[in-house]
mmCIF file of C-alpha atoms in Angstrom:
data_model
loop_
_atom_site.group_PDB
_atom_site.id
_atom_site.type_symbol
_atom_site.label_atom_id
_atom_site.label_comp_id
_atom_site.label_asym_id
_atom_site.label_seq_id
_atom_site.Cartn_x
_atom_site.Cartn_y
_atom_site.Cartn_z
ATOM 1 C CA UNK A 20 -9.689 13.979 17.852
ATOM 2 C CA UNK A 21 -11.601 12.821 14.636
ATOM 3 C CA UNK A 22 -9.109 11.455 11.190
ATOM 4 C CA UNK A 23 -11.430 14.818 9.765
ATOM 5 C CA UNK A 24 -10.953 17.534 12.792
ATOM 6 C CA UNK A 25 -7.482 16.000 12.689
ATOM 7 C CA UNK A 26 -6.608 16.529 8.617
ATOM 8 C CA UNK A 27 -8.117 20.052 8.597
ATOM 9 C CA UNK A 28 -5.694 21.297 11.216
ATOM 10 C CA UNK A 29 -3.220 19.451 9.513
ATOM 11 C CA UNK A 30 -4.219 21.656 6.658
ATOM 12 C CA UNK A 31 -3.942 24.516 8.963
ATOM 13 C CA UNK A 32 -0.321 24.126 9.551
ATOM 14 C CA UNK A 33 1.064 23.241 6.522
ATOM 15 C CA UNK A 34 3.169 20.128 5.028
ATOM 16 C CA UNK A 35 7.242 21.692 6.507
ATOM 17 C CA UNK A 36 5.508 21.753 10.665
ATOM 18 C CA UNK A 37 4.123 19.125 10.555
ATOM 19 C CA UNK A 38 7.677 17.093 9.448
ATOM 20 C CA UNK A 39 9.565 19.402 11.330
ATOM 21 C CA UNK A 40 7.135 18.858 14.915
ATOM 22 C CA UNK A 41 7.481 15.123 13.218
ATOM 23 C CA UNK A 42 11.316 15.337 13.232
ATOM 24 C CA UNK A 43 11.428 16.911 17.272
ATOM 25 C CA UNK A 44 9.963 14.649 18.513
ATOM 26 C CA UNK A 45 11.800 12.018 16.508
ATOM 27 C CA UNK A 46 15.074 13.782 18.064
ATOM 28 C CA UNK A 47 13.241 13.718 22.091
ATOM 29 C CA UNK A 48 12.297 10.635 21.513
ATOM 30 C CA UNK A 49 15.170 8.981 20.474
ATOM 31 C CA UNK A 50 13.932 7.417 17.188
ATOM 32 C CA UNK A 51 16.763 7.402 14.036
ATOM 33 C CA UNK A 52 15.781 7.871 11.062
ATOM 34 C CA UNK A 53 17.866 6.204 7.984
ATOM 35 C CA UNK A 54 18.088 5.558 4.747
ATOM 36 C CA UNK A 55 19.524 1.845 4.276
ATOM 37 C CA UNK A 56 20.178 -0.209 1.431
ATOM 38 C CA UNK A 57 20.617 -3.448 2.952
ATOM 39 C CA UNK A 58 19.533 -4.710 6.429
ATOM 40 C CA UNK A 59 20.180 -7.975 8.333
ATOM 41 C CA UNK A 60 18.181 -11.704 8.115
ATOM 42 C CA UNK A 61 16.249 -10.963 10.840
ATOM 43 C CA UNK A 62 14.974 -7.806 9.844
ATOM 44 C CA UNK A 63 13.591 -8.872 6.459
ATOM 45 C CA UNK A 64 12.129 -11.534 8.009
ATOM 46 C CA UNK A 65 10.337 -9.528 10.422
ATOM 47 C CA UNK A 66 9.170 -7.124 7.810
ATOM 48 C CA UNK A 67 7.677 -9.977 6.245
ATOM 49 C CA UNK A 68 5.949 -11.676 8.987
ATOM 50 C CA UNK A 69 5.309 -8.324 9.754
ATOM 51 C CA UNK A 70 3.470 -7.987 5.984
ATOM 52 C CA UNK A 71 1.466 -11.493 5.921
ATOM 53 C CA UNK A 72 0.027 -10.677 9.478
ATOM 54 C CA UNK A 73 -1.600 -7.329 9.443
ATOM 55 C CA UNK A 74 -4.520 -6.959 6.750
ATOM 56 C CA UNK A 75 -2.904 -2.907 5.881
ATOM 57 C CA UNK A 76 0.256 -3.736 4.312
ATOM 58 C CA UNK A 77 0.549 -6.388 1.033
ATOM 59 C CA UNK A 78 2.387 -9.809 2.112
ATOM 60 C CA UNK A 79 6.867 -9.032 0.987
ATOM 61 C CA UNK A 80 8.563 -11.537 0.609
ATOM 62 C CA UNK A 81 12.617 -11.732 1.928
ATOM 63 C CA UNK A 82 13.705 -12.133 -1.350
ATOM 64 C CA UNK A 83 10.979 -9.420 -2.314
ATOM 65 C CA UNK A 84 12.427 -6.826 0.762
ATOM 66 C CA UNK A 85 16.249 -7.970 -1.120
ATOM 67 C CA UNK A 86 15.192 -6.492 -3.162
ATOM 68 C CA UNK A 87 13.138 -3.312 -2.758
ATOM 69 C CA UNK A 88 15.793 -1.909 0.241
ATOM 70 C CA UNK A 89 18.724 -2.354 -2.630
ATOM 71 C CA UNK A 90 16.473 0.931 -3.876
ATOM 72 C CA UNK A 91 16.743 2.583 -0.789
ATOM 73 C CA UNK A 92 14.126 2.155 1.781
ATOM 74 C CA UNK A 93 13.772 4.516 5.324
ATOM 75 C CA UNK A 94 13.723 3.055 9.185
ATOM 76 C CA UNK A 95 12.604 4.449 12.245
ATOM 77 C CA UNK A 96 15.035 2.600 14.752
ATOM 78 C CA UNK A 97 15.533 3.534 18.139
ATOM 79 C CA UNK A 98 17.873 1.397 20.219
ATOM 80 C CA UNK A 99 17.920 -0.643 17.899
ATOM 81 C CA UNK A 100 14.195 -2.238 17.661
ATOM 82 C CA UNK A 101 13.003 -1.202 14.486
ATOM 83 C CA UNK A 102 9.660 0.581 15.008
ATOM 84 C CA UNK A 103 8.517 1.805 11.651
ATOM 85 C CA UNK A 104 10.074 1.458 7.671
ATOM 86 C CA UNK A 105 8.687 2.080 3.575
ATOM 87 C CA UNK A 106 10.065 1.315 0.840
ATOM 88 C CA UNK A 107 9.768 1.135 -2.716
ATOM 89 C CA UNK A 108 10.405 -1.357 -5.855
ATOM 90 C CA UNK A 109 11.365 -1.204 -9.066
ATOM 91 C CA UNK A 110 8.613 -1.243 -11.930
ATOM 92 C CA UNK A 111 10.231 -1.771 -15.522
ATOM 93 C CA UNK A 112 8.367 0.419 -18.529
ATOM 94 C CA UNK A 113 9.770 -0.398 -21.028
ATOM 95 C CA UNK A 114 12.813 1.809 -21.151
ATOM 96 C CA UNK A 115 11.758 4.423 -18.151
ATOM 97 C CA UNK A 116 12.480 2.797 -14.100
ATOM 98 C CA UNK A 117 8.328 3.462 -11.703
ATOM 99 C CA UNK A 118 9.311 2.849 -8.118
ATOM 100 C CA UNK A 119 6.003 2.313 -6.139
ATOM 101 C CA UNK A 120 5.944 2.954 -2.351
ATOM 102 C CA UNK A 121 5.230 0.515 -0.281
ATOM 103 C CA UNK A 122 5.440 -1.018 2.786
ATOM 104 C CA UNK A 123 4.685 1.371 5.251
ATOM 105 C CA UNK A 124 5.041 0.689 8.980
ATOM 106 C CA UNK A 125 4.221 2.689 12.061
ATOM 107 C CA UNK A 126 4.383 0.513 15.239
ATOM 108 C CA UNK A 127 1.511 1.478 16.813
ATOM 109 C CA UNK A 128 2.891 3.510 20.190
ATOM 110 C CA UNK A 129 3.666 5.718 17.370
ATOM 111 C CA UNK A 130 1.705 6.377 15.471
ATOM 112 C CA UNK A 131 -0.240 9.737 16.264
ATOM 113 C CA UNK A 132 2.936 11.470 15.886
ATOM 114 C CA UNK A 133 2.707 12.433 11.390
ATOM 115 C CA UNK A 134 6.494 9.514 11.730
ATOM 116 C CA UNK A 135 4.215 7.515 8.227
ATOM 117 C CA UNK A 136 3.916 11.144 6.999
ATOM 118 C CA UNK A 137 7.614 11.277 8.372
ATOM 119 C CA UNK A 138 8.587 8.484 6.446
ATOM 120 C CA UNK A 139 5.960 8.577 3.095
ATOM 121 C CA UNK A 140 8.112 12.534 2.820
ATOM 122 C CA UNK A 141 11.250 11.854 3.275
ATOM 123 C CA UNK A 142 10.482 8.589 0.407
ATOM 124 C CA UNK A 143 9.148 11.235 -1.920
ATOM 125 C CA UNK A 144 12.105 13.947 -1.524
ATOM 126 C CA UNK A 145 14.639 10.945 -1.766
ATOM 127 C CA UNK A 146 12.644 9.761 -5.439
ATOM 128 C CA UNK A 147 11.833 13.424 -6.218
ATOM 129 C CA UNK A 148 13.968 13.472 -9.883
ATOM 130 C CA UNK A 149 11.975 9.982 -10.716
ATOM 131 C CA UNK A 150 9.157 9.247 -11.609
ATOM 132 C CA UNK A 151 6.938 8.040 -8.043
ATOM 133 C CA UNK A 152 4.272 6.464 -7.799
ATOM 134 C CA UNK A 153 2.271 6.225 -4.946
ATOM 135 C CA UNK A 154 -0.860 2.897 -5.540
ATOM 136 C CA UNK A 155 -3.345 3.405 -2.121
ATOM 137 C CA UNK A 156 -7.429 2.747 -0.351
ATOM 138 C CA UNK A 157 -7.185 4.924 2.507
ATOM 139 C CA UNK A 158 -8.437 7.730 3.235
ATOM 140 C CA UNK A 159 -5.259 9.187 5.506
ATOM 141 C CA UNK A 160 -2.621 8.207 2.326
ATOM 142 C CA UNK A 161 -4.528 9.480 -0.172
ATOM 143 C CA UNK A 162 -4.335 12.820 2.240
ATOM 144 C CA UNK A 163 -0.592 12.742 2.717
ATOM 145 C CA UNK A 164 0.500 12.036 -0.968
ATOM 146 C CA UNK A 165 -2.473 15.868 -2.105
ATOM 147 C CA UNK A 166 0.128 17.124 1.887
ATOM 148 C CA UNK A 167 3.303 15.674 -0.146
ATOM 149 C CA UNK A 168 2.519 17.202 -3.046
ATOM 150 C CA UNK A 169 1.169 14.595 -5.120
ATOM 151 C CA UNK A 170 -1.122 14.191 -7.987
ATOM 152 C CA UNK A 171 -3.932 11.578 -8.003
ATOM 153 C CA UNK A 172 -4.746 10.236 -11.858
ATOM 154 C CA UNK A 173 -6.900 8.154 -12.905
ATOM 155 C CA UNK A 174 -6.303 5.606 -15.416
ATOM 156 C CA UNK A 175 -7.988 7.256 -18.829
ATOM 157 C CA UNK A 176 -5.702 10.095 -17.937
ATOM 158 C CA UNK A 177 -2.138 7.643 -18.277
ATOM 159 C CA UNK A 178 -0.621 7.214 -21.147
ATOM 160 C CA UNK A 179 -2.815 3.216 -22.990
ATOM 161 C CA UNK A 180 1.741 1.343 -21.940
ATOM 162 C CA UNK A 181 1.769 2.476 -18.079
ATOM 163 C CA UNK A 182 -2.265 0.806 -18.474
ATOM 164 C CA UNK A 183 -0.962 -2.579 -19.681
ATOM 165 C CA UNK A 184 2.146 -2.537 -17.916
ATOM 166 C CA UNK A 185 0.355 -2.013 -14.122
ATOM 167 C CA UNK A 186 -1.572 -5.327 -15.353
ATOM 168 C CA UNK A 187 0.830 -7.310 -16.269
ATOM 169 C CA UNK A 188 2.455 -5.932 -12.220
ATOM 170 C CA UNK A 189 -1.084 -6.572 -10.620
ATOM 171 C CA UNK A 190 -0.660 -3.377 -10.126
ATOM 172 C CA UNK A 191 -4.141 -2.081 -12.153
ATOM 173 C CA UNK A 192 -6.798 -1.553 -9.115
ATOM 174 C CA UNK A 193 -10.722 -0.875 -9.251
ATOM 175 C CA UNK A 194 -9.958 2.984 -8.745
ATOM 176 C CA UNK A 195 -13.651 3.212 -6.705
ATOM 177 C CA UNK A 196 -11.387 1.473 -3.570
ATOM 178 C CA UNK A 197 -7.473 2.292 -4.722
ATOM 179 C CA UNK A 198 -6.422 5.583 -5.871
ATOM 180 C CA UNK A 199 -3.057 6.121 -8.507
ATOM 181 C CA UNK A 200 -1.270 8.740 -6.995
ATOM 182 C CA UNK A 201 2.349 10.453 -8.983
ATOM 183 C CA UNK A 202 4.645 13.199 -7.766
ATOM 184 C CA UNK A 203 5.678 16.027 -10.544
ATOM 185 C CA UNK A 204 8.260 14.382 -12.850
ATOM 186 C CA UNK A 205 6.209 11.050 -13.509
ATOM 187 C CA UNK A 206 3.062 13.946 -13.934
ATOM 188 C CA UNK A 207 4.143 15.293 -15.960
ATOM 189 C CA UNK A 208 5.206 12.722 -18.788
ATOM 190 C CA UNK A 209 2.568 10.467 -17.656
ATOM 191 C CA UNK A 210 0.393 10.622 -20.668
ATOM 192 C CA UNK A 211 2.946 10.739 -23.362
ATOM 193 C CA UNK A 212 4.852 7.561 -22.031
ATOM 194 C CA UNK A 213 6.259 4.372 -24.194
#
């Protein structure tokens, strides 16, 4: 099935149905989704090494992962083996905390079951009352962000303070290749953020 046909089918189904099907699949397969605040050194090492090897992930050191897991991350696990994960990392913009969704990964054997979208939905819901941002390059992630109710926002729509902070953090991206998506909480204040 082509990506475009699959996305159109997903749009027709609606996000709730897609999430429900993904959760049913997890139950049938014995996969558990856990919100965790701590992971073993072995798991952190595996995730860090994976981020180095895969071109679709940005490299994340063990130390960075230790800090990110403290914010809460969702792990997709079966019989002690991690088959998927999503993290956030925390940025401080003056007195505001901004959480960036990151390190989304699902094992190849489960990639056709919308488990990446399920993990994105879990973390997006978990951070719904605070400022959440997704900086993504792939069309599929853009589409999933839109399904999850996030809004595409350009740099010109952000407050000057936020743009300056993104530049300091090394998160200022080429808008031809990357898109910024924010949750409704962040979108409501992003132009005035001081």
